[in-house]
């Protein structure tokens, strides 16, 4: 069974801090994703990566960056956290190839004070 | 790019009744359509998916139908139970390397005892 692990379930940070959210998957998936989930807006893609050191912007990349130094790990970085980045963040992974689902982590609820 | 709409945003049904959630998509290249269920405080989990070369797929009380011409697909849950209460997300995805999913905004289903 695919396991996607996010390092924190809850995180509280202050405005202006640099914040790191970590995600690890154990199924050797090529593709990894970071989403932001807000009520009424569904899941919005921030960044995704289809290989080590590769990254692509999603729909809402502003204020975020990512790092993928190893295949199993995908990090989301808030360069200078702001209150409007308070949200639930979900990581997902997916094997390359046709008709395959994404597998999600439990999410990190991030509060920026 | 792809745009996925989902209706209704909230749905309440009596236990034992059926529930139907509808999604439309815009990109005719999309050919894989997963449905996710997210219970309160938990990760989104795949419950059923359908490929574009199939018109209908069923798994016990859950079924999905796809109309490629009209670009819409629907989730049908029969004999609803309280544990079906959750937020349901539809998604659309082209079957290409590194492509991501576009999710609908979600439907909050409440099954009343």
mmCIF file of C-alpha atoms in Angstrom:
data_model
loop_
_atom_site.group_PDB
_atom_site.id
_atom_site.type_symbol
_atom_site.label_atom_id
_atom_site.label_comp_id
_atom_site.label_asym_id
_atom_site.label_seq_id
_atom_site.Cartn_x
_atom_site.Cartn_y
_atom_site.Cartn_z
ATOM 1 C CA UNK A 1 0.000 0.000 0.000
ATOM 2 C CA UNK A 2 1.290 3.443 -0.923
ATOM 3 C CA UNK A 3 2.341 5.563 1.996
ATOM 4 C CA UNK A 4 2.747 9.321 1.717
ATOM 5 C CA UNK A 5 3.974 10.886 4.926
ATOM 6 C CA UNK A 6 3.885 14.577 5.759
ATOM 7 C CA UNK A 7 6.204 15.634 8.545
ATOM 8 C CA UNK A 8 3.688 17.644 10.590
ATOM 9 C CA UNK A 9 -0.090 17.478 11.037
ATOM 10 C CA UNK A 10 -0.261 20.929 12.634
ATOM 11 C CA UNK A 11 2.167 23.822 12.396
ATOM 12 C CA UNK A 12 2.030 27.352 13.761
ATOM 13 C CA UNK A 13 4.455 29.957 12.441
ATOM 14 C CA UNK A 14 4.814 33.729 12.486
ATOM 15 C CA UNK A 15 4.570 36.208 9.642
ATOM 16 C CA UNK A 16 7.864 36.587 7.803
ATOM 17 C CA UNK A 17 9.285 33.226 8.865
ATOM 18 C CA UNK A 18 10.667 30.763 6.340
ATOM 19 C CA UNK A 19 8.583 27.602 6.571
ATOM 20 C CA UNK A 20 9.430 24.115 5.355
ATOM 21 C CA UNK A 21 6.808 21.415 4.769
ATOM 22 C CA UNK A 22 8.206 17.966 4.103
ATOM 23 C CA UNK A 23 6.692 15.033 2.253
ATOM 24 C CA UNK A 24 8.066 11.516 1.792
ATOM 25 C CA UNK A 25 6.638 8.655 -0.272
ATOM 26 C CA UNK A 26 7.729 5.036 -0.151
ATOM 27 C CA UNK A 27 6.586 3.725 -3.544
ATOM 28 C CA UNK A 28 9.310 5.042 -5.830
ATOM 29 C CA UNK A 29 6.807 7.315 -7.595
ATOM 30 C CA UNK A 30 8.227 9.691 -10.163
ATOM 31 C CA UNK A 31 5.585 12.381 -9.702
ATOM 32 C CA UNK A 32 4.930 14.383 -6.570
ATOM 33 C CA UNK A 33 2.555 17.265 -5.943
ATOM 34 C CA UNK A 34 1.778 19.967 -3.424
ATOM 35 C CA UNK A 35 -1.795 21.231 -3.084
ATOM 36 C CA UNK A 36 -3.456 23.819 -0.963
ATOM 37 C CA UNK A 37 -6.972 23.060 0.286
ATOM 38 C CA UNK A 38 -9.340 25.852 1.293
ATOM 39 C CA UNK A 39 -13.103 25.603 1.953
ATOM 40 C CA UNK A 40 -15.136 26.001 -1.219
ATOM 41 C CA UNK A 41 -12.045 26.111 -3.426
ATOM 42 C CA UNK A 42 -11.158 22.430 -3.513
ATOM 43 C CA UNK A 43 -7.568 21.369 -4.100
ATOM 44 C CA UNK A 44 -5.401 23.884 -5.887
ATOM 45 C CA UNK A 45 -2.041 22.833 -7.278
ATOM 46 C CA UNK A 46 0.954 24.819 -6.045
ATOM 47 C CA UNK A 47 3.870 22.928 -7.612
ATOM 48 C CA UNK A 48 4.588 19.492 -8.966
ATOM 49 C CA UNK A 49 7.687 17.508 -9.819
ATOM 50 C CA UNK A 50 8.036 14.670 -12.309
ATOM 51 C CA UNK A 51 11.635 13.785 -11.514
ATOM 52 C CA UNK A 52 14.471 14.558 -9.149
ATOM 53 C CA UNK A 53 15.498 18.221 -9.360
ATOM 54 C CA UNK A 54 12.623 18.906 -11.771
ATOM 55 C CA UNK A 55 9.724 21.168 -10.851
ATOM 56 C CA UNK A 56 6.786 22.777 -12.568
ATOM 57 C CA UNK A 57 4.547 25.602 -11.394
ATOM 58 C CA UNK A 58 0.953 24.810 -10.737
ATOM 59 C CA UNK A 59 -1.965 27.203 -10.538
ATOM 60 C CA UNK A 60 -0.923 29.177 -7.445
ATOM 61 C CA UNK A 61 2.894 29.152 -7.105
ATOM 62 C CA UNK A 62 3.296 32.730 -5.881
ATOM 63 C CA UNK A 63 4.961 32.905 -2.473
ATOM 64 C CA UNK A 64 6.084 29.271 -2.597
ATOM 65 C CA UNK A 65 9.070 27.296 -3.817
ATOM 66 C CA UNK A 66 9.872 23.589 -3.822
ATOM 67 C CA UNK A 67 12.834 21.279 -3.606
ATOM 68 C CA UNK A 68 13.266 17.711 -4.788
ATOM 69 C CA UNK A 69 16.792 16.493 -4.141
ATOM 70 C CA UNK A 70 15.791 12.841 -3.732
ATOM 71 C CA UNK A 71 13.107 10.876 -5.503
ATOM 72 C CA UNK A 72 11.179 10.056 -2.348
ATOM 73 C CA UNK A 73 11.143 13.547 -0.836
ATOM 74 C CA UNK A 74 9.383 16.728 -1.978
ATOM 75 C CA UNK A 75 9.596 19.865 0.128
ATOM 76 C CA UNK A 76 7.384 22.941 0.002
ATOM 77 C CA UNK A 77 8.959 26.193 1.141
ATOM 78 C CA UNK A 78 7.202 29.377 2.145
ATOM 79 C CA UNK A 79 9.941 31.933 1.661
ATOM 80 C CA UNK A 80 8.369 34.594 3.890
ATOM 81 C CA UNK A 81 5.145 33.362 5.424
ATOM 82 C CA UNK A 82 2.088 35.585 5.309
ATOM 83 C CA UNK A 83 -1.303 35.255 6.996
ATOM 84 C CA UNK A 84 -3.021 34.486 3.676
ATOM 85 C CA UNK A 85 -0.976 31.294 3.498
ATOM 86 C CA UNK A 86 -2.841 29.874 6.474
ATOM 87 C CA UNK A 87 -4.370 26.726 5.009
ATOM 88 C CA UNK A 88 -4.345 22.942 4.763
ATOM 89 C CA UNK A 89 -1.475 21.660 2.627
ATOM 90 C CA UNK A 90 -1.668 18.251 0.991
ATOM 91 C CA UNK A 91 1.134 16.305 -0.637
ATOM 92 C CA UNK A 92 0.475 13.575 -3.210
ATOM 93 C CA UNK A 93 2.456 11.166 -5.334
ATOM 94 C CA UNK A 94 1.708 9.233 -8.487
ATOM 95 C CA UNK A 95 3.445 6.731 -10.679
ATOM 96 C CA UNK A 96 4.076 7.764 -14.282
ATOM 97 C CA UNK A 97 1.855 6.104 -16.828
ATOM 98 C CA UNK A 98 -1.728 5.890 -17.841
ATOM 99 C CA UNK A 99 -4.789 6.054 -15.683
ATOM 100 C CA UNK A 100 -3.178 6.043 -12.300
ATOM 101 C CA UNK A 101 -4.526 7.854 -9.222
ATOM 102 C CA UNK A 102 -2.687 10.247 -6.970
ATOM 103 C CA UNK A 103 -2.076 9.095 -3.391
ATOM 104 C CA UNK A 104 -2.348 11.705 -0.673
ATOM 105 C CA UNK A 105 -0.712 12.337 2.665
ATOM 106 C CA UNK A 106 -2.688 13.271 5.785
ATOM 107 C CA UNK A 107 -2.095 16.969 5.270
ATOM 108 C CA UNK A 108 -0.455 19.733 7.290
ATOM 109 C CA UNK A 109 -2.700 22.393 8.785
ATOM 110 C CA UNK A 110 -0.541 25.499 8.774
ATOM 111 C CA UNK A 111 -1.429 28.614 10.731
ATOM 112 C CA UNK A 112 0.491 31.840 10.158
ATOM 113 C CA UNK A 113 0.077 34.347 12.985
ATOM 114 C CA UNK B 1 -6.194 24.560 -19.477
ATOM 115 C CA UNK B 2 -8.622 22.147 -17.933
ATOM 116 C CA UNK B 3 -11.495 23.435 -15.788
ATOM 117 C CA UNK B 4 -13.663 21.128 -13.678
ATOM 118 C CA UNK B 5 -17.007 22.187 -12.248
ATOM 119 C CA UNK B 6 -18.868 20.172 -9.625
ATOM 120 C CA UNK B 7 -22.464 20.302 -8.407
ATOM 121 C CA UNK B 8 -24.017 20.469 -5.929
ATOM 122 C CA UNK B 9 -21.678 21.987 -3.379
ATOM 123 C CA UNK B 10 -23.687 20.471 -0.537
ATOM 124 C CA UNK B 11 -26.080 17.524 -0.550
ATOM 125 C CA UNK B 12 -28.202 16.072 2.216
ATOM 126 C CA UNK B 13 -29.984 12.746 1.825
ATOM 127 C CA UNK B 14 -31.842 10.380 4.097
ATOM 128 C CA UNK B 15 -30.123 7.144 4.969
ATOM 129 C CA UNK B 16 -30.983 4.539 2.347
ATOM 130 C CA UNK B 17 -31.626 7.069 -0.409
ATOM 131 C CA UNK B 18 -29.370 7.591 -3.437
ATOM 132 C CA UNK B 19 -26.963 10.482 -3.951
ATOM 133 C CA UNK B 20 -25.717 11.850 -7.263
ATOM 134 C CA UNK B 21 -22.847 14.282 -7.767
ATOM 135 C CA UNK B 22 -22.142 15.738 -11.199
ATOM 136 C CA UNK B 23 -18.961 17.124 -12.741
ATOM 137 C CA UNK B 24 -18.196 18.762 -16.051
ATOM 138 C CA UNK B 25 -14.794 19.279 -17.657
ATOM 139 C CA UNK B 26 -13.576 21.472 -20.473
ATOM 140 C CA UNK B 27 -10.538 19.780 -22.032
ATOM 141 C CA UNK B 28 -11.450 17.050 -24.509
ATOM 142 C CA UNK B 29 -7.942 15.605 -24.068
ATOM 143 C CA UNK B 30 -8.772 14.515 -20.505
ATOM 144 C CA UNK B 31 -9.249 10.757 -20.414
ATOM 145 C CA UNK B 32 -8.997 9.686 -16.780
ATOM 146 C CA UNK B 33 -11.503 10.671 -14.116
ATOM 147 C CA UNK B 34 -10.961 9.682 -10.480
ATOM 148 C CA UNK B 35 -13.275 10.351 -7.554
ATOM 149 C CA UNK B 36 -11.951 10.961 -4.052
ATOM 150 C CA UNK B 37 -13.660 10.832 -0.678
ATOM 151 C CA UNK B 38 -12.344 12.933 2.179
ATOM 152 C CA UNK B 39 -13.695 12.294 5.636
ATOM 153 C CA UNK B 40 -13.310 14.981 8.262
ATOM 154 C CA UNK B 41 -9.672 15.351 9.279
ATOM 155 C CA UNK B 42 -8.480 12.643 6.921
ATOM 156 C CA UNK B 43 -6.676 12.404 3.612
ATOM 157 C CA UNK B 44 -8.542 12.251 0.294
ATOM 158 C CA UNK B 45 -8.856 8.630 -0.755
ATOM 159 C CA UNK B 46 -9.654 7.222 -4.166
ATOM 160 C CA UNK B 47 -13.037 5.498 -4.226
ATOM 161 C CA UNK B 48 -13.542 4.859 -7.919
ATOM 162 C CA UNK B 49 -12.123 5.950 -11.263
ATOM 163 C CA UNK B 50 -13.062 5.670 -14.911
ATOM 164 C CA UNK B 51 -11.185 5.828 -18.195
ATOM 165 C CA UNK B 52 -12.494 7.633 -21.222
ATOM 166 C CA UNK B 53 -13.042 4.456 -23.209
ATOM 167 C CA UNK B 54 -15.568 3.241 -20.636
ATOM 168 C CA UNK B 55 -19.075 4.628 -20.184
ATOM 169 C CA UNK B 56 -19.852 3.247 -16.749
ATOM 170 C CA UNK B 57 -18.101 1.515 -13.882
ATOM 171 C CA UNK B 58 -19.589 0.065 -10.730
ATOM 172 C CA UNK B 59 -18.154 -1.044 -7.406
ATOM 173 C CA UNK B 60 -20.772 -2.295 -4.941
ATOM 174 C CA UNK B 61 -22.887 0.750 -3.966
ATOM 175 C CA UNK B 62 -20.799 3.213 -5.965
ATOM 176 C CA UNK B 63 -20.964 3.824 -9.705
ATOM 177 C CA UNK B 64 -19.526 6.391 -12.067
ATOM 178 C CA UNK B 65 -20.875 7.298 -15.503
ATOM 179 C CA UNK B 66 -19.055 9.230 -18.219
ATOM 180 C CA UNK B 67 -20.437 11.091 -21.208
ATOM 181 C CA UNK B 68 -17.446 12.118 -23.337
ATOM 182 C CA UNK B 69 -19.522 13.946 -25.899
ATOM 183 C CA UNK B 70 -21.094 16.194 -23.292
ATOM 184 C CA UNK B 71 -17.899 16.267 -21.201
ATOM 185 C CA UNK B 72 -19.552 15.303 -17.962
ATOM 186 C CA UNK B 73 -19.286 12.482 -15.466
ATOM 187 C CA UNK B 74 -21.263 11.609 -12.369
ATOM 188 C CA UNK B 75 -20.876 9.703 -9.117
ATOM 189 C CA UNK B 76 -23.825 7.639 -7.944
ATOM 190 C CA UNK B 77 -24.079 6.263 -4.413
ATOM 191 C CA UNK B 78 -26.989 3.934 -3.688
ATOM 192 C CA UNK B 79 -28.385 2.858 -0.313
ATOM 193 C CA UNK B 80 -26.482 5.614 1.448
ATOM 194 C CA UNK B 81 -25.201 5.059 4.973
ATOM 195 C CA UNK B 82 -24.033 7.549 7.628
ATOM 196 C CA UNK B 83 -20.417 6.577 6.935
ATOM 197 C CA UNK B 84 -20.833 7.913 3.397
ATOM 198 C CA UNK B 85 -20.925 11.411 4.899
ATOM 199 C CA UNK B 86 -17.806 13.198 3.623
ATOM 200 C CA UNK B 87 -16.554 15.645 1.024
ATOM 201 C CA UNK B 88 -16.308 14.158 -2.459
ATOM 202 C CA UNK B 89 -13.959 15.509 -5.140
ATOM 203 C CA UNK B 90 -13.998 14.713 -8.826
ATOM 204 C CA UNK B 91 -10.928 15.221 -11.001
ATOM 205 C CA UNK B 92 -9.899 15.110 -14.639
ATOM 206 C CA UNK B 93 -6.496 14.257 -16.069
ATOM 207 C CA UNK B 94 -4.895 13.789 -19.474
ATOM 208 C CA UNK B 95 -2.944 10.568 -19.759
ATOM 209 C CA UNK B 96 0.436 12.140 -20.329
ATOM 210 C CA UNK B 97 3.793 11.951 -18.604
ATOM 211 C CA UNK B 98 3.978 14.315 -15.663
ATOM 212 C CA UNK B 99 0.484 15.651 -16.108
ATOM 213 C CA UNK B 100 -1.434 16.563 -13.038
ATOM 214 C CA UNK B 101 -5.087 16.404 -12.044
ATOM 215 C CA UNK B 102 -7.547 19.262 -11.995
ATOM 216 C CA UNK B 103 -9.989 18.867 -9.135
ATOM 217 C CA UNK B 104 -13.529 20.074 -8.751
ATOM 218 C CA UNK B 105 -14.359 22.259 -5.725
ATOM 219 C CA UNK B 106 -15.945 19.379 -3.815
ATOM 220 C CA UNK B 107 -19.382 18.281 -2.622
ATOM 221 C CA UNK B 108 -20.180 17.934 1.061
ATOM 222 C CA UNK B 109 -22.521 14.953 1.421
ATOM 223 C CA UNK B 110 -24.477 14.505 4.625
ATOM 224 C CA UNK B 111 -26.417 11.280 5.156
ATOM 225 C CA UNK B 112 -29.095 11.816 7.765
ATOM 226 C CA UNK B 113 -30.124 8.859 9.948
#
